[in-house]
Amino acid sequence: MATIITITGQIRKIALDVLTDRPEGIRYSDLKRKILEHNASFNPNTISGATWDLDITYPDKIYKPDRGVFRLLKFKEDILTQPDQQSTIETKTIKKKTIKEEDFYQPFADCLVNELEECTSAIGLGGNIFRDKWGTPDVVGVRESKRSDIIQFPTEIIVGEIKIDTNGLITAFGQACAYKIFSHKSYIVVPNDSQIEDVTRLDTLCRQFGIGFILFDNLKPEDPNPNFEIRVRAIKHEPDMFFVNKNLKLIEDKLFK
């Protein structure tokens, strides 16, 4: 028993050290992986038993900002200001000067066609083409039957909203919800350096509302094939055909070539 307690103590000490280096917090699965990297001789089951309730074991040191995420209490207040003031100052400067959301429109349009295979064609849009206070999607795609398809299916409209600023995540989700009125599937695409609890919250909301959720590297617009990580697939629903026709009339010549 003494040996087990000693090993458990070692595991928890390593866990605390890992959390000290992760002010943004860390997921349970990632924490286990880090502990194993530190000492491969540990039994994975012993690691699980020692770490699954760290917030209960150390209530004065650790808390859960979201499901499956651990963070040190000392970072609870700082997390709202530290990233913007320190680690991402240079990143934000680069974004403002050289990187625009438009840089990622066509790469994501290509992703919808070639990787997700949600569309047969897709285009970057953005701006205020729909002339509507509810907004215009950054990317619009269409899925049509091929002549070779034995069973023909109705045309579907797929849209995407891209954000390169992690401060615009709530806005992105709201826009993606609004776009469902004229699309069969709606996606949001947000930076992969977003706060863990924001990603977890969006993941849950997107599953509940049937919205697709994708993470991407927002610092490499020059990459012809950005790494789009699919977290949640959009669920098809039936839009309001009045709004479908109203909006698509404005981009018919661009989308249906």
Tab-separated table of C-alpha atoms in Angstrom:
chain	number	residue	atom	x	y	z
A	1	MET	CA	0.000	0.000	0.000
A	2	ALA	CA	2.855	2.358	0.833
A	3	THR	CA	4.292	1.888	-2.649
A	4	ILE	CA	0.947	2.689	-4.268
A	5	ILE	CA	0.610	5.852	-2.191
A	6	THR	CA	4.149	6.897	-3.106
A	7	ILE	CA	3.503	6.377	-6.810
A	8	THR	CA	0.213	8.219	-6.542
A	9	GLY	CA	2.001	11.093	-4.857
A	10	GLN	CA	4.619	11.172	-7.605
A	11	ILE	CA	1.953	11.241	-10.292
A	12	ARG	CA	0.085	14.066	-8.596
A	13	LYS	CA	3.273	16.071	-8.157
A	14	ILE	CA	4.015	15.748	-11.873
A	15	ALA	CA	0.420	16.770	-12.607
A	16	LEU	CA	0.851	19.923	-10.529
A	17	ASP	CA	4.108	20.714	-12.334
A	18	VAL	CA	2.399	20.305	-15.704
A	19	LEU	CA	-0.476	22.568	-14.650
A	20	THR	CA	2.020	25.200	-13.476
A	21	ASP	CA	3.306	25.431	-17.040
A	22	ARG	CA	-0.211	25.565	-18.525
A	23	PRO	CA	-1.994	28.730	-17.340
A	24	GLU	CA	-4.726	28.095	-19.892
A	25	GLY	CA	-5.391	24.668	-18.335
A	26	ILE	CA	-5.098	21.182	-19.797
A	27	ARG	CA	-7.494	18.427	-20.780
A	28	TYR	CA	-7.567	15.257	-18.706
A	29	SER	CA	-6.387	13.076	-21.623
A	30	ASP	CA	-3.518	15.450	-22.422
A	31	LEU	CA	-2.491	15.541	-18.770
A	32	LYS	CA	-2.294	11.729	-18.664
A	33	ARG	CA	-0.176	11.771	-21.802
A	34	LYS	CA	2.195	14.359	-20.314
A	35	ILE	CA	2.618	12.278	-17.154
A	36	LEU	CA	3.426	9.185	-19.192
A	37	GLU	CA	5.962	11.160	-21.198
A	38	HIS	CA	7.614	12.139	-17.933
A	39	ASN	CA	7.726	8.546	-16.665
A	40	ALA	CA	6.745	5.744	-19.034
A	41	SER	CA	6.931	3.162	-16.228
A	42	PHE	CA	3.721	4.436	-14.649
A	43	ASN	CA	0.692	2.222	-15.124
A	44	PRO	CA	-1.977	4.140	-17.119
A	45	ASN	CA	-4.676	2.891	-14.741
A	46	THR	CA	-2.707	4.197	-11.766
A	47	ILE	CA	-2.396	7.576	-13.506
A	48	SER	CA	-6.149	7.620	-14.049
A	49	GLY	CA	-6.834	6.781	-10.426
A	50	ALA	CA	-4.479	9.516	-9.236
A	51	THR	CA	-5.654	12.308	-11.530
A	52	TRP	CA	-9.350	11.968	-12.407
A	53	ASP	CA	-10.416	13.953	-9.298
A	54	LEU	CA	-7.525	16.400	-8.906
A	55	ASP	CA	-9.962	19.254	-8.296
A	56	ILE	CA	-11.399	17.335	-5.325
A	57	THR	CA	-8.004	16.183	-4.046
A	58	TYR	CA	-6.589	19.734	-4.206
A	59	PRO	CA	-9.631	22.038	-3.903
A	60	ASP	CA	-7.374	24.878	-2.751
A	61	LYS	CA	-5.130	24.557	-5.830
A	62	ILE	CA	-7.077	23.128	-8.774
A	63	TYR	CA	-10.492	23.704	-10.331
A	64	LYS	CA	-12.347	22.711	-13.497
A	65	PRO	CA	-13.200	25.631	-15.826
A	66	ASP	CA	-15.047	23.123	-18.043
A	67	ARG	CA	-15.745	19.418	-18.272
A	68	GLY	CA	-12.574	17.377	-18.508
A	69	VAL	CA	-10.285	20.415	-18.068
A	70	PHE	CA	-8.018	21.142	-15.078
A	71	ARG	CA	-6.463	24.522	-14.233
A	72	LEU	CA	-4.639	25.960	-11.247
A	73	LEU	CA	-6.735	28.345	-9.169
A	74	LYS	CA	-3.980	30.947	-9.280
A	75	PHE	CA	-4.628	31.333	-13.003
A	76	LYS	CA	-8.394	31.720	-12.604
A	77	GLU	CA	-8.385	35.526	-12.640
A	78	ASP	CA	-5.259	36.017	-14.741
A	79	ILE	CA	-6.506	33.936	-17.659
A	80	LEU	CA	-8.862	36.696	-18.781
A	81	THR	CA	-6.027	39.145	-19.334
A	82	GLN	CA	-2.701	37.323	-19.532
A	83	PRO	CA	-2.936	35.874	-23.052
A	84	ASP	CA	-3.916	39.179	-24.659
A	85	GLN	CA	-1.353	41.211	-22.728
A	86	GLN	CA	1.620	38.903	-23.065
A	87	SER	CA	1.790	35.842	-25.285
A	88	THR	CA	-0.425	37.084	-28.122
A	89	ILE	CA	0.647	40.716	-28.484
A	90	GLU	CA	2.914	39.892	-31.393
A	91	THR	CA	0.302	37.585	-32.881
A	92	LYS	CA	-2.364	40.287	-32.802
A	93	THR	CA	-0.007	42.777	-34.404
A	94	ILE	CA	0.690	40.351	-37.242
A	95	LYS	CA	-3.012	39.706	-37.727
A	96	LYS	CA	-3.865	43.396	-37.926
A	97	LYS	CA	-1.097	44.161	-40.393
A	98	THR	CA	-0.934	41.164	-42.689
A	99	ILE	CA	-3.662	38.589	-42.047
A	100	LYS	CA	-7.293	38.980	-43.029
A	101	GLU	CA	-10.222	36.613	-42.749
A	102	GLU	CA	-10.569	36.794	-46.515
A	103	ASP	CA	-7.240	34.988	-46.814
A	104	PHE	CA	-8.927	31.832	-45.536
A	105	TYR	CA	-12.163	31.967	-47.550
A	106	GLN	CA	-10.983	29.987	-50.549
A	107	PRO	CA	-8.939	27.454	-48.536
A	108	PHE	CA	-12.033	26.628	-46.486
A	109	ALA	CA	-14.195	26.554	-49.610
A	110	ASP	CA	-11.764	23.962	-50.997
A	111	CYS	CA	-11.960	22.065	-47.691
A	112	LEU	CA	-15.762	21.861	-47.953
A	113	VAL	CA	-15.418	20.352	-51.419
A	114	ASN	CA	-12.350	18.135	-51.179
A	115	GLU	CA	-11.937	17.186	-47.516
A	116	LEU	CA	-15.365	17.308	-45.917
A	117	GLU	CA	-16.990	16.475	-49.278
A	118	GLU	CA	-20.022	18.477	-48.193
A	119	CYS	CA	-20.193	20.435	-51.459
A	120	THR	CA	-19.723	19.911	-55.160
A	121	SER	CA	-18.612	23.554	-55.422
A	122	ALA	CA	-17.996	26.406	-52.973
A	123	ILE	CA	-16.930	30.043	-53.121
A	124	GLY	CA	-15.624	32.717	-50.775
A	125	LEU	CA	-18.181	35.441	-50.231
A	126	GLY	CA	-18.175	37.655	-47.145
A	127	GLY	CA	-18.890	41.370	-47.191
A	128	ASN	CA	-22.522	42.456	-47.275
A	129	ILE	CA	-23.642	40.838	-50.496
A	130	PHE	CA	-26.914	39.646	-48.961
A	131	ARG	CA	-27.648	43.266	-47.892
A	132	ASP	CA	-29.023	41.975	-44.635
A	133	LYS	CA	-28.302	43.021	-41.041
A	134	TRP	CA	-28.242	39.306	-40.203
A	135	GLY	CA	-25.010	39.012	-42.139
A	136	THR	CA	-23.464	37.250	-45.127
A	137	PRO	CA	-21.518	33.979	-44.740
A	138	ASP	CA	-17.814	34.005	-45.493
A	139	VAL	CA	-18.138	30.858	-47.589
A	140	VAL	CA	-21.135	29.456	-49.455
A	141	GLY	CA	-21.222	26.051	-51.110
A	142	VAL	CA	-23.717	23.959	-53.009
A	143	ARG	CA	-24.149	20.202	-53.179
A	144	GLU	CA	-25.805	18.900	-56.309
A	145	SER	CA	-26.396	15.465	-57.745
A	146	LYS	CA	-24.085	14.289	-60.496
A	147	ARG	CA	-25.523	13.016	-63.738
A	148	SER	CA	-23.916	9.675	-62.963
A	149	ASP	CA	-25.737	9.348	-59.612
A	150	ILE	CA	-28.320	6.588	-59.744
A	151	ILE	CA	-30.513	8.376	-57.200
A	152	GLN	CA	-30.748	12.134	-57.587
A	153	PHE	CA	-31.072	14.243	-54.435
A	154	PRO	CA	-32.255	17.825	-53.836
A	155	THR	CA	-29.744	20.662	-53.984
A	156	GLU	CA	-28.242	21.586	-50.615
A	157	ILE	CA	-26.683	24.864	-49.458
A	158	ILE	CA	-23.743	24.786	-47.026
A	159	VAL	CA	-22.261	27.894	-45.403
A	160	GLY	CA	-19.274	28.744	-43.242
A	161	GLU	CA	-18.350	31.602	-40.897
A	162	ILE	CA	-14.629	32.152	-40.266
A	163	LYS	CA	-13.083	34.066	-37.380
A	164	ILE	CA	-9.354	34.766	-37.021
A	165	ASP	CA	-9.829	36.693	-33.771
A	166	THR	CA	-10.485	34.574	-30.682
A	167	ASN	CA	-12.564	37.437	-29.260
A	168	GLY	CA	-15.208	36.888	-31.954
A	169	LEU	CA	-16.264	33.354	-31.068
A	170	ILE	CA	-19.668	34.201	-29.591
A	171	THR	CA	-20.417	36.366	-32.622
A	172	ALA	CA	-19.407	33.535	-34.941
A	173	PHE	CA	-21.750	31.106	-33.210
A	174	GLY	CA	-24.642	33.573	-33.375
A	175	GLN	CA	-24.058	34.170	-37.081
A	176	ALA	CA	-23.861	30.445	-37.798
A	177	CYS	CA	-27.235	30.019	-36.084
A	178	ALA	CA	-28.749	32.854	-38.137
A	179	TYR	CA	-27.452	31.348	-41.384
A	180	LYS	CA	-29.449	28.172	-40.792
A	181	ILE	CA	-32.542	30.017	-42.005
A	182	PHE	CA	-31.253	29.803	-45.604
A	183	SER	CA	-28.819	26.870	-45.523
A	184	HIS	CA	-29.017	23.125	-45.005
A	185	LYS	CA	-25.728	23.009	-43.075
A	186	SER	CA	-23.834	25.733	-41.225
A	187	TYR	CA	-20.217	25.703	-40.009
A	188	ILE	CA	-18.088	27.926	-37.781
A	189	VAL	CA	-14.305	27.962	-38.237
A	190	VAL	CA	-12.273	29.380	-35.339
A	191	PRO	CA	-8.577	29.588	-34.334
A	192	ASN	CA	-7.027	26.489	-32.794
A	193	ASP	CA	-5.348	28.679	-30.162
A	194	SER	CA	-8.713	29.629	-28.652
A	195	GLN	CA	-9.095	29.152	-24.896
A	196	ILE	CA	-9.790	25.551	-23.910
A	197	GLU	CA	-13.056	26.398	-22.165
A	198	ASP	CA	-14.248	28.356	-25.225
A	199	VAL	CA	-13.541	25.390	-27.482
A	200	THR	CA	-15.298	23.043	-25.062
A	201	ARG	CA	-18.318	25.355	-24.819
A	202	LEU	CA	-18.558	25.746	-28.597
A	203	ASP	CA	-18.159	22.014	-29.104
A	204	THR	CA	-21.133	21.375	-26.813
A	205	LEU	CA	-23.287	24.142	-28.295
A	206	CYS	CA	-22.581	23.067	-31.859
A	207	ARG	CA	-23.631	19.503	-31.085
A	208	GLN	CA	-26.839	20.763	-29.505
A	209	PHE	CA	-27.696	23.117	-32.374
A	210	GLY	CA	-26.469	20.922	-35.232
A	211	ILE	CA	-23.786	23.402	-36.317
A	212	GLY	CA	-20.447	22.236	-37.691
A	213	PHE	CA	-17.358	23.183	-35.682
A	214	ILE	CA	-13.838	23.392	-37.138
A	215	LEU	CA	-10.502	24.579	-35.730
A	216	PHE	CA	-7.700	25.970	-37.900
A	217	ASP	CA	-4.296	27.664	-37.766
A	218	ASN	CA	-5.065	31.363	-38.147
A	219	LEU	CA	-1.418	32.403	-38.582
A	220	LYS	CA	-0.662	30.747	-41.909
A	221	PRO	CA	-2.723	32.338	-44.668
A	222	GLU	CA	0.100	31.593	-47.104
A	223	ASP	CA	-0.321	27.850	-46.569
A	224	PRO	CA	-2.255	26.530	-49.596
A	225	ASN	CA	-3.614	23.690	-47.442
A	226	PRO	CA	-4.357	24.988	-43.921
A	227	ASN	CA	-4.931	22.305	-41.340
A	228	PHE	CA	-8.686	22.358	-40.758
A	229	GLU	CA	-9.505	20.111	-37.805
A	230	ILE	CA	-13.071	18.821	-37.875
A	231	ARG	CA	-14.494	18.769	-34.350
A	232	VAL	CA	-18.220	18.519	-35.116
A	233	ARG	CA	-19.959	17.696	-38.387
A	234	ALA	CA	-22.916	19.911	-39.264
A	235	ILE	CA	-26.316	18.213	-39.166
A	236	LYS	CA	-28.588	18.702	-42.143
A	237	HIS	CA	-31.890	20.480	-41.582
A	238	GLU	CA	-34.504	22.054	-43.816
A	239	PRO	CA	-34.151	25.842	-44.246
A	240	ASP	CA	-36.859	28.339	-45.108
A	241	MET	CA	-37.030	28.239	-48.916
A	242	PHE	CA	-38.169	31.856	-49.097
A	243	PHE	CA	-34.850	32.987	-47.633
A	244	VAL	CA	-32.907	30.398	-49.628
A	245	ASN	CA	-34.197	31.808	-52.916
A	246	LYS	CA	-33.999	35.408	-51.721
A	247	ASN	CA	-30.294	35.149	-50.925
A	248	LEU	CA	-29.174	32.814	-53.690
A	249	LYS	CA	-30.587	35.112	-56.351
A	250	LEU	CA	-27.856	37.559	-55.390
A	251	ILE	CA	-25.022	35.066	-55.950
A	252	GLU	CA	-26.535	32.746	-58.544
A	253	ASP	CA	-24.017	33.651	-61.250
A	254	LYS	CA	-21.083	33.027	-58.891
A	255	LEU	CA	-22.232	29.849	-57.179
A	256	PHE	CA	-23.866	28.004	-60.066
A	257	LYS	CA	-21.283	28.058	-62.850
